[in-house]
Amino acid sequence: MAKMCKFLIINLIVSLNLANSEKYKPLFLPHFLPFGEYRAKYLGFARCTSIQSHDKIIFNLYLSKTSINTTEVKGNITNYIVIDDSFNLEMNMAVKDSIGGWKDNAFVFKKPKACSSFKQLLGTVWTQIMDSGGNYNATCPIPMGFYKLSGLDTAVFASVDFMKKFFYGSYKVRFFFTKNNEVYGCLVMAFLLINFIVSLIFVNSEIYKPLLLPHLPFGEYRINYLGLTRCTAMPLLVDKILFNFYLSKKSANTTEIRGNLTNFVQFDDSLNLEFNMAVKDSIGGWKDNAFVFKQPKACTSLKKLFGKAWTHVMEGVGVYNATCPIPVGLYKLSGIDTAVFSLINFPKTLWLSYSSVKVKETMGS
């Protein structure tokens, strides 16, 4: 017997409003971006072309890859004016949406006293950044001049005074210096915020095989169930336990499993319980073996896996005071709320993605 369930694992945090209104305007990205600790992958720099500027602070910066793990900022900055506290420091971050367009104002920052605010934002890396441009023992204001960057490791930006948890995604941010609503210098930086955790190996080898998915964000999740279907592409399928399940949307926030289950054999501990999870990759294909589970004593293992949800699920199919084994019979599901599966003994943090899982009971091979 085997069945397949398709679902979407999405981040448990639906939305976040930034509370420090002195620095930040509210950020609301509820619909597609997971949230958590991040690392930044820098993609490029450009001068602003879409806004009018006096061009009194000119940035000519670019990225240089010096090794597999090291990217440096090189180029030069020309100040035709003194950067002091008569200016404002502003940032406007745009996020790439699910169809590839850019949405402005995902994050907005505006502070008076530009030089002091910039120094405060850079925090402990102020000196390192100023030194890389040849401005040693730097204080405010920053004088007029030509500053050449010999090579600034982008890793230093991890230490700036910015939030350490954020929404993962592709961003463009405009940094600009303004006075009386006029722009005197502007720089665009593009970067990708990705999950700080690169990979995880489950240590309980009795239950789980290693899972390695370095490209997907990772964290606590909730599940959006997409469908249930019987397996059709499996060899040696005997069909002694038949699933005829479907999803029924009961309300905006409630989805139920309905249908029936027919046991032509007793479901007992002579069987093995197996899961094989496939994950959808970046080009829409399915990759098997993203998560593999195999346990002997199928009935006992299923009861242990379900944990607190065991009674809910068994009563949902009309089996009250259920124990192992589960007898031969036809079991009708009147409606099991999918929310009950959040109680099962499955890892509470996982890679966030589209997934499908095959659940099967086997004997021998």
Short mmCIF file of C-alpha atoms in Angstrom, two decimals:
data_model
loop_
_atom_site.label_atom_id
_atom_site.label_comp_id
_atom_site.label_asym_id
_atom_site.label_seq_id
_atom_site.Cartn_x
_atom_site.Cartn_y
_atom_site.Cartn_z
CA MET A 1 0.00 0.00 0.00
CA ALA A 2 1.15 3.51 -0.69
CA LYS A 3 -0.27 6.97 -0.83
CA MET A 4 1.18 10.32 -1.83
CA CYS A 5 0.58 13.69 -0.20
CA LYS A 6 1.61 16.98 -1.79
CA PHE A 7 2.06 20.02 0.40
CA LEU A 8 3.81 23.34 0.75
CA ILE A 9 5.96 23.97 3.81
CA ILE A 10 5.93 27.70 4.52
CA ASN A 11 7.31 29.87 7.27
CA LEU A 12 5.40 29.95 10.54
CA ILE A 13 5.79 33.74 10.78
CA VAL A 14 3.21 35.30 8.49
CA SER A 15 4.00 38.98 8.90
CA LEU A 16 6.17 41.36 10.91
CA ASN A 17 5.88 45.04 11.65
CA LEU A 18 9.11 46.76 12.66
CA ALA A 19 8.55 48.56 15.93
CA ASN A 20 11.27 51.23 15.95
CA SER A 21 9.41 53.98 14.13
CA GLU A 22 12.19 56.51 14.73
CA LYS A 23 14.39 54.63 12.25
CA TYR A 24 12.13 52.44 10.20
CA LYS A 25 8.77 52.56 8.53
CA PRO A 26 6.61 49.43 8.86
CA LEU A 27 7.60 46.40 6.84
CA PHE A 28 4.81 44.05 5.76
CA LEU A 29 5.73 41.09 3.57
CA PRO A 30 3.17 38.43 4.47
CA HIS A 31 2.68 36.40 1.36
CA PHE A 32 5.83 34.68 0.18
CA LEU A 33 9.00 35.46 2.12
CA PRO A 34 10.27 33.24 4.95
CA PHE A 35 11.92 35.02 7.87
CA GLY A 36 14.92 34.34 10.09
CA GLU A 37 18.65 34.80 10.57
CA TYR A 38 20.35 35.37 7.25
CA ARG A 39 23.58 35.76 5.39
CA ALA A 40 23.91 38.16 2.48
CA LYS A 41 25.15 37.30 -0.99
CA TYR A 42 26.13 40.53 -2.75
CA LEU A 43 25.25 40.72 -6.44
CA GLY A 44 26.38 44.14 -7.63
CA PHE A 45 26.59 47.92 -7.34
CA ALA A 46 25.27 50.62 -9.65
CA ARG A 47 24.81 54.38 -9.69
CA CYS A 48 21.22 55.58 -9.44
CA THR A 49 19.73 56.46 -12.82
CA SER A 50 16.03 56.69 -12.03
CA ILE A 51 16.16 59.65 -9.64
CA GLN A 52 17.37 63.22 -10.15
CA SER A 53 20.58 63.99 -8.29
CA HIS A 54 23.04 66.88 -7.98
CA ASP A 55 25.82 64.25 -8.27
CA LYS A 56 28.00 65.86 -5.64
CA ILE A 57 28.90 62.44 -4.20
CA ILE A 58 29.77 60.02 -7.00
CA PHE A 59 30.11 56.29 -6.47
CA ASN A 60 32.05 54.10 -8.91
CA LEU A 61 32.04 50.77 -7.11
CA TYR A 62 32.09 47.17 -8.29
CA LEU A 63 32.45 43.66 -6.87
CA SER A 64 35.57 41.54 -7.32
CA LYS A 65 35.61 37.81 -6.54
CA THR A 66 39.00 37.05 -4.95
CA SER A 67 38.25 33.45 -3.90
CA ILE A 68 35.34 31.01 -3.64
CA ASN A 69 34.32 32.49 -0.29
CA THR A 70 35.55 36.07 -0.58
CA THR A 71 34.05 38.99 -2.50
CA GLU A 72 35.55 42.49 -2.28
CA VAL A 73 34.22 45.95 -3.03
CA LYS A 74 36.59 47.94 -5.25
CA GLY A 75 36.43 51.23 -7.12
CA ASN A 76 36.31 54.82 -5.92
CA ILE A 77 34.13 57.51 -4.38
CA THR A 78 34.47 61.20 -5.22
CA ASN A 79 33.14 63.78 -2.75
CA TYR A 80 32.69 67.22 -4.33
CA ILE A 81 31.17 68.36 -1.03
CA VAL A 82 31.80 67.69 2.63
CA ILE A 83 29.57 64.90 4.01
CA ASP A 84 28.39 66.33 7.31
CA ASP A 85 25.35 66.40 9.54
CA SER A 86 23.51 68.96 7.44
CA PHE A 87 22.36 66.08 5.21
CA ASN A 88 19.88 63.26 5.76
CA LEU A 89 20.80 59.60 5.27
CA GLU A 90 18.11 57.57 3.49
CA MET A 91 17.65 53.97 2.38
CA ASN A 92 14.84 52.55 0.27
CA MET A 93 14.80 48.80 -0.24
CA ALA A 94 12.97 47.09 -3.10
CA VAL A 95 12.18 43.36 -3.01
CA LYS A 96 11.79 41.02 -5.96
CA ASP A 97 8.32 39.47 -5.97
CA SER A 98 7.22 35.99 -7.01
CA ILE A 99 6.86 36.95 -10.70
CA GLY A 100 10.21 38.76 -10.97
CA GLY A 101 9.09 42.38 -10.52
CA TRP A 102 10.53 44.85 -8.02
CA LYS A 103 8.39 46.24 -5.20
CA ASP A 104 9.70 49.49 -3.69
CA ASN A 105 9.36 50.51 -0.04
CA ALA A 106 9.79 47.00 1.38
CA PHE A 107 12.04 48.72 3.92
CA VAL A 108 12.45 52.47 4.39
CA PHE A 109 15.09 54.19 6.55
CA LYS A 110 15.53 57.94 7.02
CA LYS A 111 17.70 59.69 9.59
CA PRO A 112 18.91 63.28 9.99
CA LYS A 113 22.58 64.07 10.67
CA ALA A 114 23.79 61.90 7.81
CA CYS A 115 27.44 61.53 8.77
CA SER A 116 26.77 60.71 12.44
CA SER A 117 23.91 58.38 11.48
CA PHE A 118 26.12 56.62 8.92
CA LYS A 119 28.83 56.14 11.55
CA GLN A 120 26.26 54.77 14.01
CA LEU A 121 24.85 52.39 11.37
CA LEU A 122 28.30 51.02 10.50
CA GLY A 123 29.10 50.56 14.20
CA THR A 124 32.26 48.57 14.85
CA VAL A 125 33.18 48.40 11.14
CA TRP A 126 33.26 52.20 10.61
CA THR A 127 37.05 52.32 11.00
CA GLN A 128 37.67 49.32 8.73
CA ILE A 129 35.50 50.76 5.95
CA MET A 130 36.98 54.25 6.22
CA ASP A 131 40.53 52.85 6.28
CA SER A 132 39.84 50.85 3.10
CA GLY A 133 39.15 54.13 1.30
CA GLY A 134 42.30 55.75 2.65
CA ASN A 135 40.43 57.91 5.20
CA TYR A 136 42.36 57.02 8.35
CA ASN A 137 41.28 58.04 11.86
CA ALA A 138 38.03 59.12 10.26
CA THR A 139 35.51 61.26 12.10
CA CYS A 140 32.62 63.44 10.97
CA PRO A 141 32.51 65.34 8.70
CA ILE A 142 34.06 63.38 5.82
CA PRO A 143 36.13 65.84 3.75
CA MET A 144 35.93 66.49 0.03
CA GLY A 145 38.25 64.25 -1.91
CA PHE A 146 38.87 61.20 -4.08
CA TYR A 147 38.76 57.91 -2.15
CA LYS A 148 40.00 54.70 -3.76
CA LEU A 149 38.94 51.35 -2.33
CA SER A 150 41.82 48.90 -2.57
CA GLY A 151 39.55 45.96 -1.67
CA LEU A 152 36.93 45.81 1.09
CA ASP A 153 35.74 42.32 2.06
CA THR A 154 31.92 42.26 1.94
CA ALA A 155 31.99 40.02 5.03
CA VAL A 156 32.49 43.15 7.16
CA PHE A 157 28.91 44.24 6.42
CA ALA A 158 27.66 41.39 8.61
CA SER A 159 28.73 43.52 11.59
CA VAL A 160 26.79 46.69 10.74
CA ASP A 161 24.04 47.82 13.08
CA PHE A 162 21.17 46.30 11.10
CA MET A 163 18.56 43.73 12.10
CA LYS A 164 19.99 40.24 12.38
CA LYS A 165 16.72 38.60 11.32
CA PHE A 166 14.94 39.55 8.12
CA PHE A 167 12.82 38.22 5.25
CA TYR A 168 14.77 36.06 2.80
CA GLY A 169 14.69 37.24 -0.79
CA SER A 170 16.36 39.30 -3.54
CA TYR A 171 16.73 43.00 -2.79
CA LYS A 172 17.92 46.27 -4.29
CA VAL A 173 18.62 49.07 -1.86
CA ARG A 174 19.22 52.74 -2.69
CA PHE A 175 21.47 54.65 -0.32
CA PHE A 176 21.26 58.39 -0.76
CA PHE A 177 22.24 61.65 0.90
CA THR A 178 19.57 64.36 0.81
CA LYS A 179 19.03 67.94 1.89
CA ASN A 180 15.76 69.86 1.50
CA ASN A 181 14.32 66.91 -0.47
CA GLU A 182 17.14 67.08 -3.03
CA VAL A 183 19.54 64.19 -3.66
CA TYR A 184 23.28 64.89 -3.56
CA GLY A 185 24.57 61.34 -3.97
CA CYS A 186 23.04 57.93 -4.56
CA LEU A 187 24.19 54.29 -4.78
CA VAL A 188 22.25 51.11 -5.61
CA MET A 189 23.34 47.79 -4.12
CA ALA A 190 21.76 44.45 -5.08
CA PHE A 191 21.97 41.46 -2.79
CA LEU A 192 20.33 38.19 -1.84
CA LEU A 193 19.40 37.33 1.76
CA ILE A 194 19.52 33.59 2.27
CA ASN A 195 19.23 31.33 5.28
CA PHE A 196 22.15 31.36 7.68
CA ILE A 197 21.94 27.56 8.07
CA VAL A 198 23.58 25.93 5.05
CA SER A 199 22.90 22.29 5.78
CA LEU A 200 21.71 19.94 8.50
CA ILE A 201 22.24 16.23 9.04
CA PHE A 202 19.67 14.45 11.19
CA VAL A 203 21.61 12.57 13.85
CA ASN A 204 19.10 9.81 14.66
CA SER A 205 20.25 7.38 11.98
CA GLU A 206 17.84 4.70 13.20
CA ILE A 207 14.91 6.78 11.96
CA TYR A 208 16.20 9.27 9.40
CA LYS A 209 18.64 9.26 6.54
CA PRO A 210 20.71 12.43 5.98
CA LEU A 211 18.96 15.42 4.48
CA LEU A 212 21.07 18.00 2.64
CA LEU A 213 19.26 20.88 0.96
CA PRO A 214 21.62 23.87 1.13
CA HIS A 215 19.69 26.12 -1.25
CA LEU A 216 16.39 26.26 0.65
CA PRO A 217 15.50 28.51 3.60
CA PHE A 218 15.15 26.65 6.88
CA GLY A 219 13.02 27.25 9.97
CA GLU A 220 9.80 26.57 11.83
CA TYR A 221 6.96 25.97 9.43
CA ARG A 222 3.27 25.50 8.89
CA ILE A 223 1.90 23.25 6.15
CA ASN A 224 -0.46 24.19 3.34
CA TYR A 225 -1.81 20.84 2.08
CA LEU A 226 -2.29 20.76 -1.70
CA GLY A 227 -3.65 17.28 -2.41
CA LEU A 228 -3.68 13.53 -1.78
CA THR A 229 -3.37 10.83 -4.42
CA ARG A 230 -2.69 7.09 -4.70
CA CYS A 231 0.75 6.07 -5.95
CA THR A 232 0.73 4.92 -9.57
CA ALA A 233 4.43 4.69 -10.45
CA MET A 234 5.65 2.15 -7.91
CA PRO A 235 6.81 -1.38 -8.78
CA LEU A 236 5.74 -4.33 -6.59
CA LEU A 237 2.60 -2.51 -5.38
CA VAL A 238 0.23 -5.17 -4.01
CA ASP A 239 -2.69 -2.83 -3.13
CA LYS A 240 -3.79 -4.59 0.05
CA ILE A 241 -4.35 -1.26 1.82
CA LEU A 242 -6.24 1.19 -0.40
CA PHE A 243 -6.48 4.92 0.18
CA ASN A 244 -9.21 7.00 -1.44
CA PHE A 245 -8.64 10.38 0.15
CA TYR A 246 -9.29 13.94 -0.95
CA LEU A 247 -9.08 17.41 0.59
CA SER A 248 -12.18 19.43 1.42
CA LYS A 249 -11.98 23.17 2.14
CA LYS A 250 -14.35 23.75 5.05
CA SER A 251 -13.53 27.42 5.67
CA ALA A 252 -10.83 29.97 4.85
CA ASN A 253 -8.58 28.50 7.55
CA THR A 254 -9.75 24.87 7.74
CA THR A 255 -9.01 22.01 5.36
CA GLU A 256 -10.26 18.48 6.05
CA ILE A 257 -9.29 15.05 4.75
CA ARG A 258 -12.27 12.99 3.61
CA GLY A 259 -12.78 9.69 1.80
CA ASN A 260 -12.18 6.11 2.87
CA LEU A 261 -9.51 3.58 3.67
CA THR A 262 -9.85 -0.14 2.93
CA ASN A 263 -7.66 -2.71 4.70
CA PHE A 264 -7.71 -6.06 2.89
CA VAL A 265 -5.03 -7.18 5.34
CA GLN A 266 -4.55 -6.53 9.02
CA PHE A 267 -2.28 -3.52 9.62
CA ASP A 268 0.16 -4.87 12.20
CA ASP A 269 3.81 -4.98 13.16
CA SER A 270 4.78 -7.54 10.52
CA LEU A 271 4.95 -4.59 8.09
CA ASN A 272 7.48 -1.78 7.72
CA LEU A 273 6.50 1.90 7.63
CA GLU A 274 8.31 4.02 5.04
CA PHE A 275 8.25 7.67 3.91
CA ASN A 276 10.07 9.18 0.93
CA MET A 277 9.83 12.93 0.51
CA ALA A 278 10.51 14.68 -2.81
CA VAL A 279 11.14 18.43 -3.02
CA LYS A 280 10.42 20.71 -5.96
CA ASP A 281 13.62 22.30 -7.26
CA SER A 282 14.18 25.78 -8.67
CA ILE A 283 13.17 24.76 -12.22
CA GLY A 284 10.02 22.88 -11.23
CA GLY A 285 11.30 19.30 -11.20
CA TRP A 286 10.92 16.85 -8.31
CA LYS A 287 13.98 15.56 -6.41
CA ASP A 288 13.39 12.30 -4.52
CA ASN A 289 15.01 11.30 -1.24
CA ALA A 290 15.00 14.78 0.28
CA PHE A 291 13.83 13.07 3.46
CA VAL A 292 13.76 9.27 3.99
CA PHE A 293 12.14 7.42 6.90
CA LYS A 294 11.99 3.65 7.38
CA GLN A 295 10.94 1.79 10.52
CA PRO A 296 9.97 -1.82 11.28
CA LYS A 297 6.82 -2.64 13.27
CA ALA A 298 4.61 -0.44 11.10
CA CYS A 299 1.57 -0.15 13.37
CA THR A 300 3.54 0.62 16.53
CA SER A 301 5.81 3.02 14.62
CA LEU A 302 2.84 4.85 13.13
CA LYS A 303 1.26 5.20 16.57
CA LYS A 304 4.54 6.54 17.97
CA LEU A 305 4.93 8.95 15.05
CA PHE A 306 1.38 10.28 15.41
CA GLY A 307 1.86 10.82 19.15
CA LYS A 308 -0.92 13.05 20.51
CA ALA A 309 -2.63 13.01 17.11
CA TRP A 310 -3.13 9.20 17.12
CA THR A 311 -6.50 9.28 18.89
CA HIS A 312 -7.79 12.18 16.73
CA VAL A 313 -6.83 10.41 13.50
CA MET A 314 -8.15 6.98 14.53
CA GLU A 315 -11.46 8.40 15.72
CA GLY A 316 -11.66 10.34 12.45
CA VAL A 317 -11.88 7.00 10.63
CA GLY A 318 -14.27 5.50 13.15
CA VAL A 319 -11.78 3.45 15.17
CA TYR A 320 -12.30 4.30 18.86
CA ASN A 321 -9.86 3.30 21.61
CA ALA A 322 -7.55 2.18 18.80
CA THR A 323 -4.60 -0.09 19.49
CA CYS A 324 -2.38 -2.23 17.30
CA PRO A 325 -3.12 -4.14 15.13
CA ILE A 326 -5.77 -2.32 13.06
CA PRO A 327 -8.26 -4.92 11.75
CA VAL A 328 -9.35 -5.67 8.19
CA GLY A 329 -12.21 -3.37 7.20
CA LEU A 330 -13.55 -0.30 5.42
CA TYR A 331 -12.92 2.95 7.28
CA LYS A 332 -14.74 6.12 6.29
CA LEU A 333 -13.28 9.54 7.08
CA SER A 334 -16.02 11.93 8.11
CA GLY A 335 -13.56 14.82 8.11
CA ILE A 336 -10.12 15.07 9.77
CA ASP A 337 -8.83 18.64 10.19
CA THR A 338 -5.32 18.78 8.67
CA ALA A 339 -4.28 21.02 11.59
CA VAL A 340 -4.11 17.89 13.76
CA PHE A 341 -0.95 16.77 11.94
CA SER A 342 0.99 19.63 13.55
CA LEU A 343 0.92 17.44 16.71
CA ILE A 344 2.81 14.49 15.21
CA ASN A 345 6.37 13.63 16.23
CA PHE A 346 8.07 15.05 13.14
CA PRO A 347 10.90 17.65 13.09
CA LYS A 348 9.47 21.09 13.92
CA THR A 349 12.04 22.87 11.77
CA LEU A 350 12.63 21.94 8.13
CA TRP A 351 13.48 23.40 4.73
CA LEU A 352 10.65 25.59 3.42
CA SER A 353 9.50 24.37 0.01
CA TYR A 354 6.98 22.51 -2.13
CA SER A 355 7.16 18.84 -1.17
CA SER A 356 5.47 15.54 -1.92
CA VAL A 357 5.76 12.50 0.33
CA LYS A 358 5.06 8.84 -0.37
CA VAL A 359 3.82 6.88 2.63
CA LYS A 360 3.95 3.11 2.27
CA GLU A 361 3.70 -0.07 4.31
CA THR A 362 5.96 -2.86 3.11
CA MET A 363 6.85 -6.43 3.95
CA GLY A 364 10.33 -7.68 3.15
CA SER A 365 11.67 -5.57 0.28
#
